[in-house]
Coordinates of C-alpha atoms in Angstrom, one line a residue:
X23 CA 2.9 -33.0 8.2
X24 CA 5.5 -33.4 6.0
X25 CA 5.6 -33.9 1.8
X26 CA 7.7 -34.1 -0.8
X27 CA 8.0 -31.3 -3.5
X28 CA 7.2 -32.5 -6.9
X29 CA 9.4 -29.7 -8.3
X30 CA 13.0 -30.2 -6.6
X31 CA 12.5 -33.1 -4.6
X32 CA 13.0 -31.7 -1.4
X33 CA 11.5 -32.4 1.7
X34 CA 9.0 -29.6 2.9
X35 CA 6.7 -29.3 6.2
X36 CA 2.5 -27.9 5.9
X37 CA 1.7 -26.7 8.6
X38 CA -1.7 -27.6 10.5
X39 CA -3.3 -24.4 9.7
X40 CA -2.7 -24.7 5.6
X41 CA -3.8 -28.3 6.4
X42 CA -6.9 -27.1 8.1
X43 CA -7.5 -24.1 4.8
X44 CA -7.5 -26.7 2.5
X45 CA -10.0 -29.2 3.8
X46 CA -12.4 -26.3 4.4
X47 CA -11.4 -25.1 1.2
X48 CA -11.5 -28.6 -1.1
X49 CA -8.1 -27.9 -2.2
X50 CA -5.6 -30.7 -1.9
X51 CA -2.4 -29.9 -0.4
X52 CA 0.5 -28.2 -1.4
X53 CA 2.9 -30.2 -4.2
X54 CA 5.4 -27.9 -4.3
X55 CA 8.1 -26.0 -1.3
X56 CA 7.6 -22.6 -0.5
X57 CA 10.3 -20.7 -2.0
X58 CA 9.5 -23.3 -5.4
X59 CA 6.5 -22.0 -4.7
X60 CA 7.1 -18.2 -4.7
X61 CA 9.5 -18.3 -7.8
X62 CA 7.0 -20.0 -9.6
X63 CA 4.4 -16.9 -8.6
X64 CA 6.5 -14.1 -9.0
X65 CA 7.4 -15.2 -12.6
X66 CA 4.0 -14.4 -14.1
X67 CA 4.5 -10.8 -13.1
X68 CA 6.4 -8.0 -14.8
X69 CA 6.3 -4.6 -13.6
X70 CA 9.9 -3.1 -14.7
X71 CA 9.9 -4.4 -18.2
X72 CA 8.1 -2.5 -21.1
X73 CA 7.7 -3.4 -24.8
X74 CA 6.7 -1.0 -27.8
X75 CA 3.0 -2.7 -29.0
X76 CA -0.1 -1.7 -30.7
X77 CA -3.5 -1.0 -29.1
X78 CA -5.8 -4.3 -30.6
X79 CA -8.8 -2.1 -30.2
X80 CA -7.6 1.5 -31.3
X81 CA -4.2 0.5 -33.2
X82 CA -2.1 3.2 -31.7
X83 CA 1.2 2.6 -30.6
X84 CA 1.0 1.6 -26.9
X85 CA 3.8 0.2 -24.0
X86 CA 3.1 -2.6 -22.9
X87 CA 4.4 -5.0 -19.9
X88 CA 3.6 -8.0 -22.1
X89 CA 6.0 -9.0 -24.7
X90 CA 4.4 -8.7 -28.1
X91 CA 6.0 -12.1 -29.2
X92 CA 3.6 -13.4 -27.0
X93 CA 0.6 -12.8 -29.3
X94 CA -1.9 -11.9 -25.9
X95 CA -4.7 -9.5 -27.5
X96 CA -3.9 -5.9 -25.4
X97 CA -5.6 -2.8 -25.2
X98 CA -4.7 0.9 -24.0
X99 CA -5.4 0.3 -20.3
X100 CA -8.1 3.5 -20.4
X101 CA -9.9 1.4 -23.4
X102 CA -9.3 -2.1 -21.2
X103 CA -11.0 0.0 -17.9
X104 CA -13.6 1.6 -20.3
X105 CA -16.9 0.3 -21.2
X106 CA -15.6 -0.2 -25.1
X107 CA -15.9 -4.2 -24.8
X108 CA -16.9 -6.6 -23.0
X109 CA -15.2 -9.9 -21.5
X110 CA -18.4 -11.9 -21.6
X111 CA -18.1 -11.8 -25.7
X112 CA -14.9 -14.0 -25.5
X113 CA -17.2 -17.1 -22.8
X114 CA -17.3 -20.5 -24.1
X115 CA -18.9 -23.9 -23.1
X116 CA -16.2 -26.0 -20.7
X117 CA -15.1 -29.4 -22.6
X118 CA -14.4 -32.0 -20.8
X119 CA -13.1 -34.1 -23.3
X120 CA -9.7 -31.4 -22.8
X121 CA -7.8 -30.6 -20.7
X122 CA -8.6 -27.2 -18.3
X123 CA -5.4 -25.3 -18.8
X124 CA -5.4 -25.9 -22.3
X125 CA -9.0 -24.3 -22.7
X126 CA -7.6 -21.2 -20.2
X127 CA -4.9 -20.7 -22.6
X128 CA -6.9 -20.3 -25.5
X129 CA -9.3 -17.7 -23.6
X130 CA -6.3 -15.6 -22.1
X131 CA -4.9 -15.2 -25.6
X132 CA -8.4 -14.0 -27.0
X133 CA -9.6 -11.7 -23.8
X134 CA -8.3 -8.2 -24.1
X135 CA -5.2 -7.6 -21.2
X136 CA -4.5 -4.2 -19.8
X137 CA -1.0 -3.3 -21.2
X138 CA -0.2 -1.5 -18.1
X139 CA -1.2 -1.8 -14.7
X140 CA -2.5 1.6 -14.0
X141 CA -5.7 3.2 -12.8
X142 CA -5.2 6.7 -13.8
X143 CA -4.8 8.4 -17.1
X144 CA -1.5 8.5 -17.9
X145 CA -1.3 10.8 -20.4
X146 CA -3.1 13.4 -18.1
X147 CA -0.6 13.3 -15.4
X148 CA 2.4 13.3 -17.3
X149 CA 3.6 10.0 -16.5
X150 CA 3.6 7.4 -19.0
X151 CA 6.3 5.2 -18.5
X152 CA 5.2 3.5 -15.4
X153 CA 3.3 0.3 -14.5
X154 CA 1.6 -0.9 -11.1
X155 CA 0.9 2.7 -10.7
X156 CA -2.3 4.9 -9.2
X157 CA -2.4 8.5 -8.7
X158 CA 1.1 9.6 -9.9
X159 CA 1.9 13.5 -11.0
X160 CA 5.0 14.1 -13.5
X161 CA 6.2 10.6 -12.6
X162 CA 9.0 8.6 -14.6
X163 CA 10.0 4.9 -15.3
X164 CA 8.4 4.3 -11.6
X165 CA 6.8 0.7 -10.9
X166 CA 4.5 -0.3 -8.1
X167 CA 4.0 2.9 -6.9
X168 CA 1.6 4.6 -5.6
X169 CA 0.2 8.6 -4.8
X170 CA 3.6 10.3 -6.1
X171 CA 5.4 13.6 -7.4
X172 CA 7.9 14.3 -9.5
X173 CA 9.3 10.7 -9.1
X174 CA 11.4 9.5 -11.4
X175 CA 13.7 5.6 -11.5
X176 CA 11.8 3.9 -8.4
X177 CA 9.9 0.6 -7.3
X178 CA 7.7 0.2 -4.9
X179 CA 7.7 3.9 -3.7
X180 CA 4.7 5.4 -2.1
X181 CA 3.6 8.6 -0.9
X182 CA 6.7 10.4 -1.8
X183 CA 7.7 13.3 -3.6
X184 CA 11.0 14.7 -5.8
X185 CA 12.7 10.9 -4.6
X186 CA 15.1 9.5 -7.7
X187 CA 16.4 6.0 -7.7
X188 CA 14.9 4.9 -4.2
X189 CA 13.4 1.4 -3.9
X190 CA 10.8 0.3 -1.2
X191 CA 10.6 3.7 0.6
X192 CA 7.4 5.5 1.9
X193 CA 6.7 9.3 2.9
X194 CA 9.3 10.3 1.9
X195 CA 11.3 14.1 0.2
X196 CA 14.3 14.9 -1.8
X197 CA 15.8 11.5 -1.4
X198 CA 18.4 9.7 -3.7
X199 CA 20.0 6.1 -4.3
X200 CA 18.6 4.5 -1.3
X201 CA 16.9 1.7 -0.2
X202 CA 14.1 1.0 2.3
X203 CA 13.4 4.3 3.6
X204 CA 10.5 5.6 6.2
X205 CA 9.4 9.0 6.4
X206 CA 12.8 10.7 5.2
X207 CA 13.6 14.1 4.2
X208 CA 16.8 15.0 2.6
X209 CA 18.4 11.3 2.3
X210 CA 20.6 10.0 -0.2
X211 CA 22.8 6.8 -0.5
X212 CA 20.9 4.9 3.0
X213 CA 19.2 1.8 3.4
X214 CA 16.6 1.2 6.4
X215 CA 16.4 4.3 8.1
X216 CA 13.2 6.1 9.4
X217 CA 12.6 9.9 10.3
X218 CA 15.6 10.5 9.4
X219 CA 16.6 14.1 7.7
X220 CA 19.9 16.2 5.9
X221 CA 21.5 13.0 5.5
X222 CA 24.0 10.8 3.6
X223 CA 25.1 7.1 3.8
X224 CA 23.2 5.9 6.8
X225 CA 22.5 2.3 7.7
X226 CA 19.5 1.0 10.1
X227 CA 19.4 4.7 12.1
X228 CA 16.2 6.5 13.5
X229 CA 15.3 10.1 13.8
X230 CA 19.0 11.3 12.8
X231 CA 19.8 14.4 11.1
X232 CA 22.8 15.9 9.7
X233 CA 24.9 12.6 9.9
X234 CA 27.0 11.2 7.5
X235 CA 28.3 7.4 7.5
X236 CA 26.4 6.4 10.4
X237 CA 25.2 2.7 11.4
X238 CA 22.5 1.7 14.2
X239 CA 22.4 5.1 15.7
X240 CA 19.2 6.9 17.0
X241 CA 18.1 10.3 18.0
X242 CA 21.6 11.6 16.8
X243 CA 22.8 14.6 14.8
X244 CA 26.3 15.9 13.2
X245 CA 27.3 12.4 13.8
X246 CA 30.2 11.6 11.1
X247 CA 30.8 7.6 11.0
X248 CA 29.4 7.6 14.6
X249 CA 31.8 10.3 15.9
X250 CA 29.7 13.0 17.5
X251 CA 30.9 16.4 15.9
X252 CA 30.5 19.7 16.8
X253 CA 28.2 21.6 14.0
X254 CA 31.0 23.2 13.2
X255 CA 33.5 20.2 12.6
X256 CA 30.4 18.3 11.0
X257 CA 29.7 21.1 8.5
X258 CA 33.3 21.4 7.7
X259 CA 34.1 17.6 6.8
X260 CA 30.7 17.9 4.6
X261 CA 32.4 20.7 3.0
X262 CA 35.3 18.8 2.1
X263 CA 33.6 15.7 1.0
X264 CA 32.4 17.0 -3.2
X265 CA 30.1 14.2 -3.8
X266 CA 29.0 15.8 -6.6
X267 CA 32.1 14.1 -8.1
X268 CA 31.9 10.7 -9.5
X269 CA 35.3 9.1 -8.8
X270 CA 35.0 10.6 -4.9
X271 CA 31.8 9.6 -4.5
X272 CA 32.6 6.0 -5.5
X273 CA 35.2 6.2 -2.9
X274 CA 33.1 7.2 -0.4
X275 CA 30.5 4.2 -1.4
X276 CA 33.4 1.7 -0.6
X277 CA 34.4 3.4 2.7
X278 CA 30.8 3.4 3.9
X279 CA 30.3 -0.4 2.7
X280 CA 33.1 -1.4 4.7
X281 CA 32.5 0.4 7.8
X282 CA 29.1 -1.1 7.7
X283 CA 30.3 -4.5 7.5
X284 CA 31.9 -4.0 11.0
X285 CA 28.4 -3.5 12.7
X286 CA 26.2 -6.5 14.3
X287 CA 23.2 -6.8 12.4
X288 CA 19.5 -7.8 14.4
X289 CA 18.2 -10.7 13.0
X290 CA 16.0 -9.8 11.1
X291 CA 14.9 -6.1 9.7
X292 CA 11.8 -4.1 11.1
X293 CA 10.3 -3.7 14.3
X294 CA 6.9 -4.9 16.3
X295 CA 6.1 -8.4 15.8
X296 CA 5.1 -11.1 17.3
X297 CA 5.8 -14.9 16.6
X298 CA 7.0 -14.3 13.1
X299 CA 9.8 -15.3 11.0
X300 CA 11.3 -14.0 7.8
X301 CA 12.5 -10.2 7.3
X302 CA 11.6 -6.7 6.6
X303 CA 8.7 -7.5 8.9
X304 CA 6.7 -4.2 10.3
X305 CA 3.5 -4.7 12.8
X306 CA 2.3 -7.7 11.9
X307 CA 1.5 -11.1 13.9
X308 CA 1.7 -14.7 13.6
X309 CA 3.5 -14.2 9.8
X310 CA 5.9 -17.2 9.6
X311 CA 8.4 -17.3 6.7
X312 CA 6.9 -14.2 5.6
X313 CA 9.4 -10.7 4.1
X314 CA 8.5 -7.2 3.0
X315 CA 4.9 -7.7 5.1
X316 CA 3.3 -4.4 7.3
X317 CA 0.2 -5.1 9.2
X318 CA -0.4 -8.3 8.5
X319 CA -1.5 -11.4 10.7
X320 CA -1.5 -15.1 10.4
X321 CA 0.2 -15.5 6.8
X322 CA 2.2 -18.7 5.9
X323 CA 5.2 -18.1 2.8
X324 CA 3.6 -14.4 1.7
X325 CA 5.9 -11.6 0.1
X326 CA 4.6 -7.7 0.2
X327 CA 1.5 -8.4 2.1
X328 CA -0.1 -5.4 3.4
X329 CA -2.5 -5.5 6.2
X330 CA -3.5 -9.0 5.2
X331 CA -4.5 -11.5 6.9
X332 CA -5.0 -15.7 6.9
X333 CA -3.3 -16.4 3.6
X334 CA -0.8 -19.0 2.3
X335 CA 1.9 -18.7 -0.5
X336 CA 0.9 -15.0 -1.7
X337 CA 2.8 -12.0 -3.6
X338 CA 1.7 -8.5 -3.3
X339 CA -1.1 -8.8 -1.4
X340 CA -3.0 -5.8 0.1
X341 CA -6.1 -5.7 2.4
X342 CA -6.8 -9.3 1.8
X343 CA -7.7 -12.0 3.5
X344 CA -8.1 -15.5 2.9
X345 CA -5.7 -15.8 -0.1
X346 CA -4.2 -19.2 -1.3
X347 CA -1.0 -19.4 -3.9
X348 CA -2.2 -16.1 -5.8
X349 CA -0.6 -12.8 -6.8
X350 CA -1.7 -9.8 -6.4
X351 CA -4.5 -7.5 -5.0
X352 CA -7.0 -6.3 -2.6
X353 CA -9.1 -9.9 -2.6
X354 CA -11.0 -12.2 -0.4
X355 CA -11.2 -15.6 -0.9
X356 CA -9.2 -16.6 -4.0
X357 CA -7.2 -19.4 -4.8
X358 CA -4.9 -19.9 -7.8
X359 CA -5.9 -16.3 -9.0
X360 CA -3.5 -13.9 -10.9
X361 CA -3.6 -9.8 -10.7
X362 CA -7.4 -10.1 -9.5
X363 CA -8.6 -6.7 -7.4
X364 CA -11.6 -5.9 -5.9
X365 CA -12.7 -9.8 -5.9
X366 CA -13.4 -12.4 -4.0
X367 CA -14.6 -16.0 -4.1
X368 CA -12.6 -16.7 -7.3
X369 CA -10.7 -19.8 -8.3
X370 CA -7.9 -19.9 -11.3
X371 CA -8.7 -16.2 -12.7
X372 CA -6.8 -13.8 -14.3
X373 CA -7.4 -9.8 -14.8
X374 CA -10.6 -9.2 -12.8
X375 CA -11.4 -6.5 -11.4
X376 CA -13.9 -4.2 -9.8
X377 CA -16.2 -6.4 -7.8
X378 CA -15.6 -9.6 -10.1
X379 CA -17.1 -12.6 -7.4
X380 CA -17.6 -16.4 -7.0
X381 CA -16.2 -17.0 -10.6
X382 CA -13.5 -19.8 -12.4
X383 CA -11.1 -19.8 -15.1
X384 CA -12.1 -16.5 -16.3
X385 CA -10.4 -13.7 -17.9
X386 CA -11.0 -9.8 -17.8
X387 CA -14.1 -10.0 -15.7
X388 CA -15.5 -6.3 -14.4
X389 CA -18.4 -6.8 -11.6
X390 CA -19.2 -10.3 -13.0
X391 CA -20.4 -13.3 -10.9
X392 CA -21.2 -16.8 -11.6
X393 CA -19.3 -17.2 -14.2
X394 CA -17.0 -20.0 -16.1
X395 CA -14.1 -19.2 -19.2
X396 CA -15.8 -16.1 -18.9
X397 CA -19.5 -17.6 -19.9
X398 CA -22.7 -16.2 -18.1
X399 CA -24.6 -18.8 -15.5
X400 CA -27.2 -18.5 -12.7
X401 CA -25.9 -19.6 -9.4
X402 CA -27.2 -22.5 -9.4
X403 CA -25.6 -23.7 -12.6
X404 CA -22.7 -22.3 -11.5
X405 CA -22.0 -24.4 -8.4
X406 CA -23.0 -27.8 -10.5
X407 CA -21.0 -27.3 -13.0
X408 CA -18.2 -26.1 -10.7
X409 CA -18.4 -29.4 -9.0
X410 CA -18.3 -31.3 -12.1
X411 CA -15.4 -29.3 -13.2
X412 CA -13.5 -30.0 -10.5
X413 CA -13.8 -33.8 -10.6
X414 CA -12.3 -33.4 -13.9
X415 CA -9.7 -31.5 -13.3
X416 CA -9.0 -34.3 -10.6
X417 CA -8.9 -36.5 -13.4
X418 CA -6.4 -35.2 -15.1
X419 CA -4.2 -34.3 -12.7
X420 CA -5.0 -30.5 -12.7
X421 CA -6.7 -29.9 -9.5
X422 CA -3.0 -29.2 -7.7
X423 CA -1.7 -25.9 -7.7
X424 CA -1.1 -22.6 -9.1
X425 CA -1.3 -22.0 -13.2
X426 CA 1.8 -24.4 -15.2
X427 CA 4.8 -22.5 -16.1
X428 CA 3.8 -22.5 -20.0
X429 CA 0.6 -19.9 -19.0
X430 CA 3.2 -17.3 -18.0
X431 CA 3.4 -14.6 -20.5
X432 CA 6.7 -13.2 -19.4
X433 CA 10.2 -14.4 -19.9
X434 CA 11.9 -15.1 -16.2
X435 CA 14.5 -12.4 -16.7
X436 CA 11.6 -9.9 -17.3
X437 CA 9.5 -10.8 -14.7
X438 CA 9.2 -9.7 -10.9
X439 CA 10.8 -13.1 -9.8
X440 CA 14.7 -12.2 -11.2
X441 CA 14.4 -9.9 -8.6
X442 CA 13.1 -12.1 -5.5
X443 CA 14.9 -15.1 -6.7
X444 CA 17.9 -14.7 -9.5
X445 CA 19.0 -17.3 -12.2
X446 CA 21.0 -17.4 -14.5
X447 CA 20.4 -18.5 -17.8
X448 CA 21.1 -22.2 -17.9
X449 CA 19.7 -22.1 -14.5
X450 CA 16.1 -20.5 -15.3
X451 CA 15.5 -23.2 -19.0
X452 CA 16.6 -25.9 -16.7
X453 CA 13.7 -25.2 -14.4
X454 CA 11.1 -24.7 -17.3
X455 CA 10.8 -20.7 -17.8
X456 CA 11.9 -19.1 -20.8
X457 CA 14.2 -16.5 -21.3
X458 CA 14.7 -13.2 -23.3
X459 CA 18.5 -12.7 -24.6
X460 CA 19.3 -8.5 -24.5
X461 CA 20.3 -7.4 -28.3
X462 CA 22.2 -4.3 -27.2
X463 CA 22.8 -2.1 -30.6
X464 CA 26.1 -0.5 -30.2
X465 CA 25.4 3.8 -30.3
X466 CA 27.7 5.5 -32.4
X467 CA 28.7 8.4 -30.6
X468 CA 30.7 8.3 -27.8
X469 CA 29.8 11.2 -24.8
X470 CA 32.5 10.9 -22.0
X471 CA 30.6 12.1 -18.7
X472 CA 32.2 14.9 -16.8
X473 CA 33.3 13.7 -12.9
X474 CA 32.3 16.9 -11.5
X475 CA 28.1 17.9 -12.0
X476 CA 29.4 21.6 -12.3
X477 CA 31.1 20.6 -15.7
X478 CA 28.1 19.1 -17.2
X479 CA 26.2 21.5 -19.6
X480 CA 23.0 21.3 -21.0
X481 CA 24.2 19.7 -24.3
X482 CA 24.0 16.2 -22.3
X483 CA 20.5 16.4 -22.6
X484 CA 21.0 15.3 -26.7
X485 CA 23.5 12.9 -26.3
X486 CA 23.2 9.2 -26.4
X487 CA 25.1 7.8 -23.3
X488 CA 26.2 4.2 -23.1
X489 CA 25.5 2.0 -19.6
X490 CA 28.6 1.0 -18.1
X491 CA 26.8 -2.4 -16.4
X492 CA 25.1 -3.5 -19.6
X493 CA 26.6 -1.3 -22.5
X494 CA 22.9 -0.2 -23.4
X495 CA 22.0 3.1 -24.3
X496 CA 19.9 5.6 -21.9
X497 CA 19.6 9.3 -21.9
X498 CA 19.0 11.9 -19.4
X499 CA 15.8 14.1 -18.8
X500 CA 16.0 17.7 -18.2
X501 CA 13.8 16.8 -14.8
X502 CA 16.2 14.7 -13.7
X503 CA 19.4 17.1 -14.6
X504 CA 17.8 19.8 -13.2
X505 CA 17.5 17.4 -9.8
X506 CA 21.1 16.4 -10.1
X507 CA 22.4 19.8 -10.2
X508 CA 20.8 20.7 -7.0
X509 CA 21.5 18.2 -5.2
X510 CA 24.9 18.4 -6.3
X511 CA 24.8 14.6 -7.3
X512 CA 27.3 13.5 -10.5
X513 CA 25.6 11.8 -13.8
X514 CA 25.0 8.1 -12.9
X515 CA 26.8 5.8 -15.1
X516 CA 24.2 2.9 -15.2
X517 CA 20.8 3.1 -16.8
X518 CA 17.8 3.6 -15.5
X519 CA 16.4 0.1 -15.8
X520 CA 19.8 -1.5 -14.4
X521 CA 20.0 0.8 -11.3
X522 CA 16.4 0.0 -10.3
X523 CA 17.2 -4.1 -10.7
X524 CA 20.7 -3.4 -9.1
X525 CA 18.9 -2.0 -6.2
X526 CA 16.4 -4.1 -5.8
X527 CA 18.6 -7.2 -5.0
X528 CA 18.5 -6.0 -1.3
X529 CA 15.2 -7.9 -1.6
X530 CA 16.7 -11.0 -3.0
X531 CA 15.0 -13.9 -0.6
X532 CA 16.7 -16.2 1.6
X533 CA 15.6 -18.8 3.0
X534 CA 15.8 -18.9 7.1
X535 CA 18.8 -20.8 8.7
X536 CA 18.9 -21.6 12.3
X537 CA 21.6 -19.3 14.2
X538 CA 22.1 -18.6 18.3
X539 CA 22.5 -14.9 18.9
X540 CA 26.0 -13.8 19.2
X541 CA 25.6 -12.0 22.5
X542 CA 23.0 -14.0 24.6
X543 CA 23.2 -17.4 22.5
X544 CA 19.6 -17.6 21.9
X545 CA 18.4 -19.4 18.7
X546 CA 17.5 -17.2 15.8
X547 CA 15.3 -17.7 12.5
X548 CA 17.4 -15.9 10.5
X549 CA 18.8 -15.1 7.0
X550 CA 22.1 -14.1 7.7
X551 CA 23.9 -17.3 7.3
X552 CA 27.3 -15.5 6.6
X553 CA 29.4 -16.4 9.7
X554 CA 31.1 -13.1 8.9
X555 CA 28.3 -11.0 9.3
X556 CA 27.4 -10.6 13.5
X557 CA 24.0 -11.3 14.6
X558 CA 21.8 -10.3 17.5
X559 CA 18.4 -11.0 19.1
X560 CA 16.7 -8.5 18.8
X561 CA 16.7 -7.5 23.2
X562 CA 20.6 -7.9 22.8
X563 CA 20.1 -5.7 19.6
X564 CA 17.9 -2.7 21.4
X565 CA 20.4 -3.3 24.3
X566 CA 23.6 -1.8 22.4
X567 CA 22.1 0.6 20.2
X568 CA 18.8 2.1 21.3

């Protein structure tokens, strides 16, 4: 079946199955395209971004991921978890003489948000500045990340330990400015490599160790731009090459870039799947325009779903199933929910947690059921006055989709979407999101950076350095001098914030384009539509490299 997208205009397809949720689920179809769809998700989340506030409920100075112009109520997220309050205080009667959103908006300005997205004490474990976090030890400026040490600049890290400026990377050690990395000891400056040790500037390689510059190799080791070495010749050109200096390390950046580009690519990244399209796809089944999703099966337009399952239009999903157009969480169930976990049967929800079930419209909800703007009613009242709700809604034209734009609290180019899907500007207020303009206050002292990390002495450690991306300020921590120095890694020019977003636009989404394999001519979902860039399927793929 096909529709037209009330947003852009543009033609889209619904498949049968979303067809078939929908019915069952008393939802009307889709009114907007997937990747509309997606933005539009993605922009009511912000992980990276944090603003000085004050607790509502204590008055101590906080961080916070919402912006304080906003006027949302927040408490200290141990307060928010804590049994100090109670979301049921803020319930009121539904109106139907108003419209629904309107009376949401009023409630999510009232209930008490968490300021970060944490389930730990942060205070405890010596990592404050992070958000989307859970069991993190002497962490730093990390975001959606989970059980890690000694962490410090990374997104969506998990399970590692002494890793600095890595994005999307998992069990992994002592690894540095890379990018989607499994199980990896030793690493710095790679993207998509697994089991892979004592190594530098590697590109879609597995089980390699002591390489340097390699693409698409496996099972290799003193490989030096895909030259096997001797140990002896390998250990000699490492020698030579002093990374540990800015200007020849920026060098080497470009070389490896460039050799890279020469390479095939398969068509899409990961491995083990089965009748799915998209990229960065791991395990999973039956996930069609799906990326960054492990272990999942039968989702429709998802982004980082973890073994989930029969769901449509999701972000960050995890061990949930039966998900429609919601972000975030370990659900079943929900539709049009928001940054619910540990729930299920909920409808247009934000913030609830812990068991929350069978409730709508409500806000901050902890174990609650049966429940409407956050107002207390047996199950039978429930379900009658759900029904009556929902004619309503019909009404007025409500009963469609996700939450409006205008709900969002964050600004677009503070929110999880400017990684996913960038905009500029003009582009973002043209589509209806706001946007925050950077007031950069010029520092007055100038520090020039030593090249070489042997000339850099611990007087860096007070001085105000300027970023040469953005022209903010940022400083250095003795953690992470104390990491560059043995790894023999130069002072990064770029602050922290900037290198995490810079990094993260590996992840930028594309949408598929129809392309024949350049070996074997077979037709490809892919979203490499750069004629320059080779593609294979992926038996040609496994064919030349494994």
């Amino acid at each position: 079946m096909e529709a037209r997208c009330t947003s852009t205009g543009q033609i889209f397809s619904i498949s049968e199955t979303e067809q078939k949720y929908c019915h069952e689920h008393g939802i009307p179809l889709p009114q907007t395209e997937p990747y509309t769809l997606l933005r539009w998700l993605q922009s009511f989340r912000n992980r990276v971004h944090l603003y000085n506030a004050i607790c509502a409920h204590s008055g101590k100075s906080i961080l916070s991921c919402f912006p304080p112009e906003g006027k949302h109520t927040v408490y200290d997220a141990d307060i928010w978890n804590g049994e100090q309050w109670n979301a049921l205080d803020y319930g009121r009667e539904y109106d139907f003489s108003r419209p629904f959103f309107d009376q949401f908006n009023e409630l999510l300005h009232q209930v008490p948000l968490p300021n970060l997205l944490i389930n730990f004490n942060s205070s405890d474990n010596n990592s404050r500045y992070v958000n989307g976090a859970r069991d993190l030890l002497n962490c730093y400026l990390c975001f959606t990340t989970l059980d890690c040490q000694d962490c410090m600049f990374c997104w969506n890290v998990f399970y590692s330990k002494d890793v600095l400026d890595c994005v999307y990377c998992s069990f992994c050690e002592i690894c540095y400015s890379s990018v989607d990395l499994d199980h990896c000891y030793n690493v710095s400056f790679s993207q998509t490599s697994v089991h892979c040790s004592d190594s530098t500037f590697l590109y879609n390689c597995q089980a390699c160790k002591n390489c340097h510059g390699c693409v698409n190799l496996s099972n290799k080791e003193y490989c030096w731009y895909n030259e096997q070495k001797t140990e002896a010749e390998f250990r000699k050109l490492k020698a030579e090459l002093n990374l540990a200096n800015e200007k020849i390390l920026r060098a080497e950046e470009k070389k490896f870039a460039e050799f890279k580009s020469r390479f095939p690519r398969k068509y899409y990244q990961g491995k083990n799947i089965e009748n799915c399209s998209g990229n960065y796809l791991l395990n999973s089944k039956n996930c069609h325009v799906c990326y960054l999703a492990t272990g999942s099966e039968d989702l429709e337009h998802c982004v980082m779903a973890v073994k989930s399952k029969d769901s449509f239009g999701t972000f960050s999903t995890t061990e949930s199933e039966l998900i429609y157009h919601s972000v975030t969480g370990r659900n079943y169930n929900n539709q049009f929910c928001l940054e619910c976990i540990h729930t299920q049967n909920l409808r247009y929800c934000m913030y609830c947690v812990n068991g929350a079930s069978d409730c709508f419209g409500c806000v901050g909800l902890k174990k609650n059921s049966y429940c409407i703007l956050n107002k207390q009613y047996t199950k039978e009242e429930y379900f009658a006055l759900l029904a009556r709700i929902q004619e309503h809604m019909i009404k007025t034209g409500e009963w469609s989709d996700f939450f409006p734009q205008k709900l969002s609290p964050f600004y677009y180019n503070h929110s999880d979407a400017i990684t996913f899907f960038p905009l500029t500007k003009d582009q973002a207020l043209a589509q209806g999101f706001t946007w925050k303009d950077e007031i950069i206050e010029p520092t007055n002292t100038i520090y020039q950076i030593p090249d070489d990390i042997a000339d850099v002495s611990e007087d860096i450690l007070q001085k105000t350095l300027t970023c040469e991306l953005t022209g903010k300020p940022y400083r250095i921590t003795k953690q992470e001098l104390e990491f560059y120095r043995g790894q023999k890694l130069p002072i990064p020019r770029i602050a922290p914030i900037e290198r995490i977003l810079t990094r993260s636009q590996t992840f930028v989404i594309k949408p598929l384009t129809i392309r024949k394999c350049d070996q074997c001519q077979s037709s490809l979902d892919t979203i490499y539509s750069e004629p320059t860039i080779s593609v294979l399927c992926e038996q040609c793929y496994l064919e030349m490299y494994q």
